[in-house]
PDB file of C-alpha atoms in Angstrom:
ATOM      1  CA  UNK A   1       0.288   0.061   0.013  1.00 54.00           C
ATOM      2  CA  UNK A   2       0.886   3.628  -0.128  1.00 82.00           C
ATOM      3  CA  UNK A   3       3.538   4.977   2.419  1.00 93.00           C
ATOM      4  CA  UNK A   4       3.843   8.309   3.963  1.00 96.00           C
ATOM      5  CA  UNK A   5       3.660  11.091   1.462  1.00 97.00           C
ATOM      6  CA  UNK A   6       5.050  14.727   1.874  1.00 98.00           C
ATOM      7  CA  UNK A   7       4.742  17.803  -0.267  1.00 97.00           C
ATOM      8  CA  UNK A   8       6.523  19.781  -1.814  1.00 97.00           C
ATOM      9  CA  UNK A   9       9.678  17.969  -1.861  1.00 96.00           C
ATOM     10  CA  UNK A  10      11.709  20.731  -1.863  1.00 97.00           C
ATOM     11  CA  UNK A  11      10.625  24.421  -1.281  1.00 98.00           C
ATOM     12  CA  UNK A  12      12.859  27.421  -1.600  1.00 98.00           C
ATOM     13  CA  UNK A  13      11.784  30.552  -0.094  1.00 97.00           C
ATOM     14  CA  UNK A  14      12.952  34.037   1.108  1.00 97.00           C
ATOM     15  CA  UNK A  15      13.652  35.109   4.638  1.00 97.00           C
ATOM     16  CA  UNK A  16      10.615  36.346   6.054  1.00 97.00           C
ATOM     17  CA  UNK A  17       8.111  34.639   3.796  1.00 98.00           C
ATOM     18  CA  UNK A  18       5.645  32.128   5.268  1.00 98.00           C
ATOM     19  CA  UNK A  19       5.716  28.457   4.131  1.00 98.00           C
ATOM     20  CA  UNK A  20       3.128  25.249   4.517  1.00 98.00           C
ATOM     21  CA  UNK A  21       4.455  21.886   4.416  1.00 98.00           C
ATOM     22  CA  UNK A  22       1.982  18.910   3.833  1.00 98.00           C
ATOM     23  CA  UNK A  23       1.932  15.429   5.191  1.00 98.00           C
ATOM     24  CA  UNK A  24      -0.245  12.500   3.986  1.00 97.00           C
ATOM     25  CA  UNK A  25      -0.065   9.506   6.665  1.00 96.00           C
ATOM     26  CA  UNK A  26      -0.643   5.943   5.765  1.00 94.00           C
ATOM     27  CA  UNK A  27      -4.411   5.374   5.754  1.00 92.00           C
ATOM     28  CA  UNK A  28      -5.455   4.272   9.062  1.00 90.00           C
ATOM     29  CA  UNK A  29      -2.723   5.326  11.224  1.00 92.00           C
ATOM     30  CA  UNK A  30      -3.934   7.298  13.963  1.00 91.00           C
ATOM     31  CA  UNK A  31      -0.547   8.833  15.299  1.00 92.00           C
ATOM     32  CA  UNK A  32       1.467  11.354  13.201  1.00 94.00           C
ATOM     33  CA  UNK A  33       4.835  12.788  14.147  1.00 95.00           C
ATOM     34  CA  UNK A  34       6.842  15.751  12.626  1.00 97.00           C
ATOM     35  CA  UNK A  35      10.598  15.563  12.923  1.00 97.00           C
ATOM     36  CA  UNK A  36      13.194  17.784  11.736  1.00 97.00           C
ATOM     37  CA  UNK A  37      16.669  16.971  10.156  1.00 94.00           C
ATOM     38  CA  UNK A  38      19.444  19.328  10.146  1.00 91.00           C
ATOM     39  CA  UNK A  39      23.362  19.138   9.974  1.00 83.00           C
ATOM     40  CA  UNK A  40      23.876  20.954  13.151  1.00 75.00           C
ATOM     41  CA  UNK A  41      21.031  19.311  15.150  1.00 78.00           C
ATOM     42  CA  UNK A  42      20.490  15.917  13.713  1.00 87.00           C
ATOM     43  CA  UNK A  43      16.857  14.556  13.850  1.00 93.00           C
ATOM     44  CA  UNK A  44      14.803  16.500  16.211  1.00 94.00           C
ATOM     45  CA  UNK A  45      11.219  16.070  17.480  1.00 94.00           C
ATOM     46  CA  UNK A  46       8.980  18.870  16.610  1.00 96.00           C
ATOM     47  CA  UNK A  47       5.057  17.917  17.406  1.00 95.00           C
ATOM     48  CA  UNK A  48       2.858  14.609  17.845  1.00 93.00           C
ATOM     49  CA  UNK A  49      -0.751  14.385  17.016  1.00 92.00           C
ATOM     50  CA  UNK A  50      -3.120  11.430  18.077  1.00 90.00           C
ATOM     51  CA  UNK A  51      -6.147  11.849  15.835  1.00 89.00           C
ATOM     52  CA  UNK A  52      -6.775  15.720  15.346  1.00 90.00           C
ATOM     53  CA  UNK A  53      -5.274  16.442  18.827  1.00 90.00           C
ATOM     54  CA  UNK A  54      -1.767  17.648  19.638  1.00 89.00           C
ATOM     55  CA  UNK A  55      -1.241  17.118  23.410  1.00 83.00           C
ATOM     56  CA  UNK A  56       2.171  18.686  23.884  1.00 85.00           C
ATOM     57  CA  UNK A  57       3.539  21.706  21.561  1.00 86.00           C
ATOM     58  CA  UNK A  58       6.579  22.077  23.695  1.00 87.00           C
ATOM     59  CA  UNK A  59       8.872  20.538  20.950  1.00 90.00           C
ATOM     60  CA  UNK A  60       7.955  23.330  18.084  1.00 94.00           C
ATOM     61  CA  UNK A  61      11.185  25.420  17.959  1.00 93.00           C
ATOM     62  CA  UNK A  62       9.531  28.870  18.298  1.00 94.00           C
ATOM     63  CA  UNK A  63       5.963  30.621  18.124  1.00 95.00           C
ATOM     64  CA  UNK A  64       6.731  31.086  14.238  1.00 97.00           C
ATOM     65  CA  UNK A  65       5.859  27.126  14.175  1.00 97.00           C
ATOM     66  CA  UNK A  66       2.471  25.935  14.165  1.00 96.00           C
ATOM     67  CA  UNK A  67       0.973  22.538  13.071  1.00 97.00           C
ATOM     68  CA  UNK A  68      -2.733  21.268  12.740  1.00 96.00           C
ATOM     69  CA  UNK A  69      -4.438  17.988  11.648  1.00 95.00           C
ATOM     70  CA  UNK A  70      -7.776  17.581  10.134  1.00 90.00           C
ATOM     71  CA  UNK A  71     -10.270  14.602   9.893  1.00 88.00           C
ATOM     72  CA  UNK A  72      -7.471  12.205  11.364  1.00 84.00           C
ATOM     73  CA  UNK A  73      -5.606  12.297   8.262  1.00 92.00           C
ATOM     74  CA  UNK A  74      -3.633  15.004   6.418  1.00 96.00           C
ATOM     75  CA  UNK A  75      -1.340  17.436   8.323  1.00 97.00           C
ATOM     76  CA  UNK A  76       0.269  20.690   7.948  1.00 98.00           C
ATOM     77  CA  UNK A  77       3.282  22.151   9.276  1.00 98.00           C
ATOM     78  CA  UNK A  78       3.406  26.210   8.862  1.00 98.00           C
ATOM     79  CA  UNK A  79       6.313  28.301   9.381  1.00 98.00           C
ATOM     80  CA  UNK A  80       5.854  32.077   9.637  1.00 98.00           C
ATOM     81  CA  UNK A  81       8.550  34.504   8.699  1.00 98.00           C
ATOM     82  CA  UNK A  82      10.814  32.038   8.046  1.00 98.00           C
ATOM     83  CA  UNK A  83      14.537  32.436   9.050  1.00 97.00           C
ATOM     84  CA  UNK A  84      17.822  30.988   7.643  1.00 96.00           C
ATOM     85  CA  UNK A  85      17.954  28.946  10.919  1.00 94.00           C
ATOM     86  CA  UNK A  86      14.605  27.015   9.412  1.00 96.00           C
ATOM     87  CA  UNK A  87      16.623  25.566   6.692  1.00 96.00           C
ATOM     88  CA  UNK A  88      16.474  21.667   7.175  1.00 97.00           C
ATOM     89  CA  UNK A  89      14.655  18.841   5.892  1.00 97.00           C
ATOM     90  CA  UNK A  90      11.371  18.385   7.588  1.00 98.00           C
ATOM     91  CA  UNK A  91      10.111  14.570   8.190  1.00 98.00           C
ATOM     92  CA  UNK A  92       6.576  13.232   8.729  1.00 97.00           C
ATOM     93  CA  UNK A  93       5.971   9.981  10.521  1.00 96.00           C
ATOM     94  CA  UNK A  94       2.823   7.886  11.079  1.00 95.00           C
ATOM     95  CA  UNK A  95       2.263   4.963  13.132  1.00 92.00           C
ATOM     96  CA  UNK A  96      -1.151   2.837  13.807  1.00 88.00           C
ATOM     97  CA  UNK A  97      -1.481   4.317  17.539  1.00 75.00           C
ATOM     98  CA  UNK A  98       1.078   5.851  19.601  1.00 66.00           C
ATOM     99  CA  UNK A  99       1.572   2.722  21.863  1.00 68.00           C
ATOM    100  CA  UNK A 100       4.816   1.338  22.728  1.00 61.00           C
ATOM    101  CA  UNK A 101       5.386  -1.556  20.318  1.00 69.00           C
ATOM    102  CA  UNK A 102       4.249   0.464  17.220  1.00 81.00           C
ATOM    103  CA  UNK A 103       6.484   1.153  14.541  1.00 89.00           C
ATOM    104  CA  UNK A 104       6.887   4.692  13.046  1.00 93.00           C
ATOM    105  CA  UNK A 105       6.857   4.933   9.091  1.00 95.00           C
ATOM    106  CA  UNK A 106       8.688   8.007   7.515  1.00 96.00           C
ATOM    107  CA  UNK A 107       7.982   9.997   4.695  1.00 97.00           C
ATOM    108  CA  UNK A 108      10.490  11.141   2.273  1.00 96.00           C
ATOM    109  CA  UNK A 109      10.734  14.812   3.876  1.00 97.00           C
ATOM    110  CA  UNK A 110      10.510  18.254   2.370  1.00 98.00           C
ATOM    111  CA  UNK A 111      13.765  20.032   2.168  1.00 97.00           C
ATOM    112  CA  UNK A 112      13.313  23.539   3.200  1.00 98.00           C
ATOM    113  CA  UNK A 113      15.764  26.061   2.050  1.00 97.00           C
ATOM    114  CA  UNK A 114      15.619  29.655   3.231  1.00 97.00           C
ATOM    115  CA  UNK A 115      17.666  32.312   1.458  1.00 96.00           C
TER     116      UNK A 115
ATOM    117  CA  UNK B   1      15.285  13.668  29.490  1.00 76.00           C
ATOM    118  CA  UNK B   2      16.231  10.337  27.678  1.00 84.00           C
ATOM    119  CA  UNK B   3      18.930  10.991  25.295  1.00 91.00           C
ATOM    120  CA  UNK B   4      20.942   8.509  22.916  1.00 95.00           C
ATOM    121  CA  UNK B   5      24.554   8.646  22.242  1.00 95.00           C
ATOM    122  CA  UNK B   6      26.294   7.047  18.811  1.00 96.00           C
ATOM    123  CA  UNK B   7      30.037   7.091  19.299  1.00 88.00           C
ATOM    124  CA  UNK B   8      31.108   7.113  15.924  1.00 89.00           C
ATOM    125  CA  UNK B   9      30.505   9.393  13.577  1.00 92.00           C
ATOM    126  CA  UNK B  10      31.715   7.930  10.207  1.00 96.00           C
ATOM    127  CA  UNK B  11      32.705   4.146   9.707  1.00 97.00           C
ATOM    128  CA  UNK B  12      34.788   2.999   6.624  1.00 97.00           C
ATOM    129  CA  UNK B  13      34.990  -0.800   5.885  1.00 97.00           C
ATOM    130  CA  UNK B  14      35.841  -3.244   3.152  1.00 97.00           C
ATOM    131  CA  UNK B  15      33.214  -5.360   1.868  1.00 97.00           C
ATOM    132  CA  UNK B  16      33.025  -8.603   4.066  1.00 97.00           C
ATOM    133  CA  UNK B  17      34.068  -6.777   7.223  1.00 97.00           C
ATOM    134  CA  UNK B  18      32.292  -7.100  10.432  1.00 98.00           C
ATOM    135  CA  UNK B  19      30.287  -4.345  11.581  1.00 97.00           C
ATOM    136  CA  UNK B  20      29.541  -3.064  15.237  1.00 97.00           C
ATOM    137  CA  UNK B  21      27.956   0.496  15.634  1.00 97.00           C
ATOM    138  CA  UNK B  22      27.836   1.607  19.179  1.00 96.00           C
ATOM    139  CA  UNK B  23      24.441   3.105  20.769  1.00 97.00           C
ATOM    140  CA  UNK B  24      23.966   4.217  24.380  1.00 96.00           C
ATOM    141  CA  UNK B  25      20.835   5.506  25.937  1.00 94.00           C
ATOM    142  CA  UNK B  26      20.450   7.475  28.967  1.00 90.00           C
ATOM    143  CA  UNK B  27      17.066   6.312  30.501  1.00 74.00           C
ATOM    144  CA  UNK B  28      17.306   3.558  33.149  1.00 66.00           C
ATOM    145  CA  UNK B  29      13.724   2.512  33.194  1.00 75.00           C
ATOM    146  CA  UNK B  30      11.687   0.380  30.440  1.00 81.00           C
ATOM    147  CA  UNK B  31      12.984   1.123  26.964  1.00 87.00           C
ATOM    148  CA  UNK B  32      11.936   0.961  23.764  1.00 91.00           C
ATOM    149  CA  UNK B  33      15.051   0.906  21.204  1.00 94.00           C
ATOM    150  CA  UNK B  34      15.044   1.151  17.189  1.00 96.00           C
ATOM    151  CA  UNK B  35      17.768   1.414  14.724  1.00 97.00           C
ATOM    152  CA  UNK B  36      16.619   2.826  11.529  1.00 97.00           C
ATOM    153  CA  UNK B  37      18.750   3.445   8.414  1.00 97.00           C
ATOM    154  CA  UNK B  38      18.807   6.142   5.642  1.00 96.00           C
ATOM    155  CA  UNK B  39      20.147   4.793   2.636  1.00 96.00           C
ATOM    156  CA  UNK B  40      21.366   7.464   0.043  1.00 93.00           C
ATOM    157  CA  UNK B  41      18.389   9.674  -1.310  1.00 90.00           C
ATOM    158  CA  UNK B  42      15.763   7.522   0.281  1.00 92.00           C
ATOM    159  CA  UNK B  43      13.768   8.025   3.270  1.00 91.00           C
ATOM    160  CA  UNK B  44      14.161   6.627   6.922  1.00 95.00           C
ATOM    161  CA  UNK B  45      13.311   2.983   7.547  1.00 94.00           C
ATOM    162  CA  UNK B  46      13.106   0.543  10.139  1.00 95.00           C
ATOM    163  CA  UNK B  47      15.825  -1.896  10.534  1.00 97.00           C
ATOM    164  CA  UNK B  48      15.100  -3.416  14.067  1.00 96.00           C
ATOM    165  CA  UNK B  49      13.273  -2.912  17.291  1.00 95.00           C
ATOM    166  CA  UNK B  50      13.497  -4.042  20.730  1.00 94.00           C
ATOM    167  CA  UNK B  51      10.771  -3.768  23.552  1.00 90.00           C
ATOM    168  CA  UNK B  52      11.102  -6.440  25.450  1.00 89.00           C
ATOM    169  CA  UNK B  53      12.218 -10.725  25.756  1.00 91.00           C
ATOM    170  CA  UNK B  54      15.080 -11.849  24.140  1.00 94.00           C
ATOM    171  CA  UNK B  55      17.780  -9.318  24.263  1.00 94.00           C
ATOM    172  CA  UNK B  56      19.222 -10.364  20.908  1.00 97.00           C
ATOM    173  CA  UNK B  57      17.048  -8.762  18.094  1.00 97.00           C
ATOM    174  CA  UNK B  58      17.542  -9.860  14.504  1.00 96.00           C
ATOM    175  CA  UNK B  59      16.150  -7.489  11.834  1.00 95.00           C
ATOM    176  CA  UNK B  60      16.224  -7.076   8.141  1.00 94.00           C
ATOM    177  CA  UNK B  61      19.074  -7.626   5.819  1.00 95.00           C
ATOM    178  CA  UNK B  62      21.246  -9.631   7.928  1.00 96.00           C
ATOM    179  CA  UNK B  63      21.490  -6.993  11.199  1.00 97.00           C
ATOM    180  CA  UNK B  64      20.920  -7.709  14.735  1.00 98.00           C
ATOM    181  CA  UNK B  65      21.293  -5.744  17.779  1.00 98.00           C
ATOM    182  CA  UNK B  66      21.922  -6.801  21.432  1.00 96.00           C
ATOM    183  CA  UNK B  67      20.177  -4.958  24.595  1.00 95.00           C
ATOM    184  CA  UNK B  68      22.490  -4.833  27.532  1.00 94.00           C
ATOM    185  CA  UNK B  69      20.724  -3.241  30.146  1.00 91.00           C
ATOM    186  CA  UNK B  70      23.470  -3.073  32.681  1.00 91.00           C
ATOM    187  CA  UNK B  71      25.612  -1.099  29.932  1.00 93.00           C
ATOM    188  CA  UNK B  72      22.702   0.824  28.793  1.00 94.00           C
ATOM    189  CA  UNK B  73      23.729  -0.124  25.287  1.00 95.00           C
ATOM    190  CA  UNK B  74      21.955  -1.244  22.131  1.00 97.00           C
ATOM    191  CA  UNK B  75      24.813  -2.025  19.747  1.00 97.00           C
ATOM    192  CA  UNK B  76      23.889  -2.879  15.950  1.00 98.00           C
ATOM    193  CA  UNK B  77      26.159  -5.545  14.162  1.00 98.00           C
ATOM    194  CA  UNK B  78      26.432  -7.327  10.882  1.00 98.00           C
ATOM    195  CA  UNK B  79      28.923 -10.134  10.488  1.00 97.00           C
ATOM    196  CA  UNK B  80      29.634  -9.319   6.857  1.00 97.00           C
ATOM    197  CA  UNK B  81      29.065  -5.945   5.090  1.00 97.00           C
ATOM    198  CA  UNK B  82      28.092  -5.328   1.725  1.00 97.00           C
ATOM    199  CA  UNK B  83      28.686  -2.055  -0.559  1.00 96.00           C
ATOM    200  CA  UNK B  84      24.779  -1.918  -0.428  1.00 96.00           C
ATOM    201  CA  UNK B  85      24.861  -1.208   3.328  1.00 98.00           C
ATOM    202  CA  UNK B  86      26.409   2.000   2.836  1.00 98.00           C
ATOM    203  CA  UNK B  87      24.136   4.566   4.447  1.00 97.00           C
ATOM    204  CA  UNK B  88      23.365   6.358   7.807  1.00 96.00           C
ATOM    205  CA  UNK B  89      22.345   4.654  10.579  1.00 98.00           C
ATOM    206  CA  UNK B  90      20.231   6.143  13.549  1.00 97.00           C
ATOM    207  CA  UNK B  91      19.851   4.618  16.852  1.00 97.00           C
ATOM    208  CA  UNK B  92      16.716   5.723  18.895  1.00 96.00           C
ATOM    209  CA  UNK B  93      14.613   5.345  22.042  1.00 93.00           C
ATOM    210  CA  UNK B  94      11.183   5.906  22.231  1.00 90.00           C
ATOM    211  CA  UNK B  95      10.120   9.202  24.093  1.00 87.00           C
ATOM    212  CA  UNK B  96       6.925   9.976  26.644  1.00 82.00           C
ATOM    213  CA  UNK B  97       4.620  11.067  23.682  1.00 80.00           C
ATOM    214  CA  UNK B  98       5.673   8.076  21.598  1.00 85.00           C
ATOM    215  CA  UNK B  99       8.033  10.203  19.636  1.00 89.00           C
ATOM    216  CA  UNK B 100      11.218   9.032  18.563  1.00 93.00           C
ATOM    217  CA  UNK B 101      14.588  10.473  20.249  1.00 94.00           C
ATOM    218  CA  UNK B 102      17.449   9.983  17.739  1.00 96.00           C
ATOM    219  CA  UNK B 103      21.202   9.669  17.935  1.00 96.00           C
ATOM    220  CA  UNK B 104      23.153  11.936  15.920  1.00 94.00           C
ATOM    221  CA  UNK B 105      23.741   8.916  13.412  1.00 95.00           C
ATOM    222  CA  UNK B 106      26.629   7.040  12.139  1.00 96.00           C
ATOM    223  CA  UNK B 107      27.600   7.323   8.183  1.00 96.00           C
ATOM    224  CA  UNK B 108      28.779   3.995   7.135  1.00 98.00           C
ATOM    225  CA  UNK B 109      30.917   3.802   4.119  1.00 97.00           C
ATOM    226  CA  UNK B 110      31.473   0.066   2.664  1.00 97.00           C
ATOM    227  CA  UNK B 111      34.397   0.123  -0.132  1.00 95.00           C
ATOM    228  CA  UNK B 112      33.741  -2.463  -2.705  1.00 90.00           C
TER     229      UNK B 112
END
């Protein structure tokens, strides 16, 4: 079946612009995760959704970052007033549920470059 | 807070050499541990995972890992590497929200 998909695959933007990144999880997966992969920081966890709810947003790097999920499916990560330090690959993962034994399946990522 | 350390940043091996990549985690309670691999140009995929039971876990492509609680370690091993194993390998522990906490990764280069 289809895996996790993300769009766009690449995004180049100018500093100060807003960007929106999209994640389509595997059908039926209730848990959805956003991570960021950058050279300096490695793989960082940003936010997690169980259904449409994000219980804890403390992993988001700043208040310029926000995320939502609708219909228990598609999620969008929005970065307002982008900065050069936001340049990274943004990864999305989904799992059947957030239980201890569950496997997270990753998408191909969106490479964001802020000029 | 939980954390994961991977000791080797870059490992270079010849084909048929044996591989061991180190991973240590910080949490002393019940842990769920993972190894993910990222081949060049591809997305992260699961190699193997440990939740409970037999501390020697076998994964895909001939990889295995051993959970040693007393050493807080979960090292990845493969008896004989192939050129196609060239990739970046990430050790991870499951966090309180079900998220994965990753190590910095180890790049493996296998010379043909």
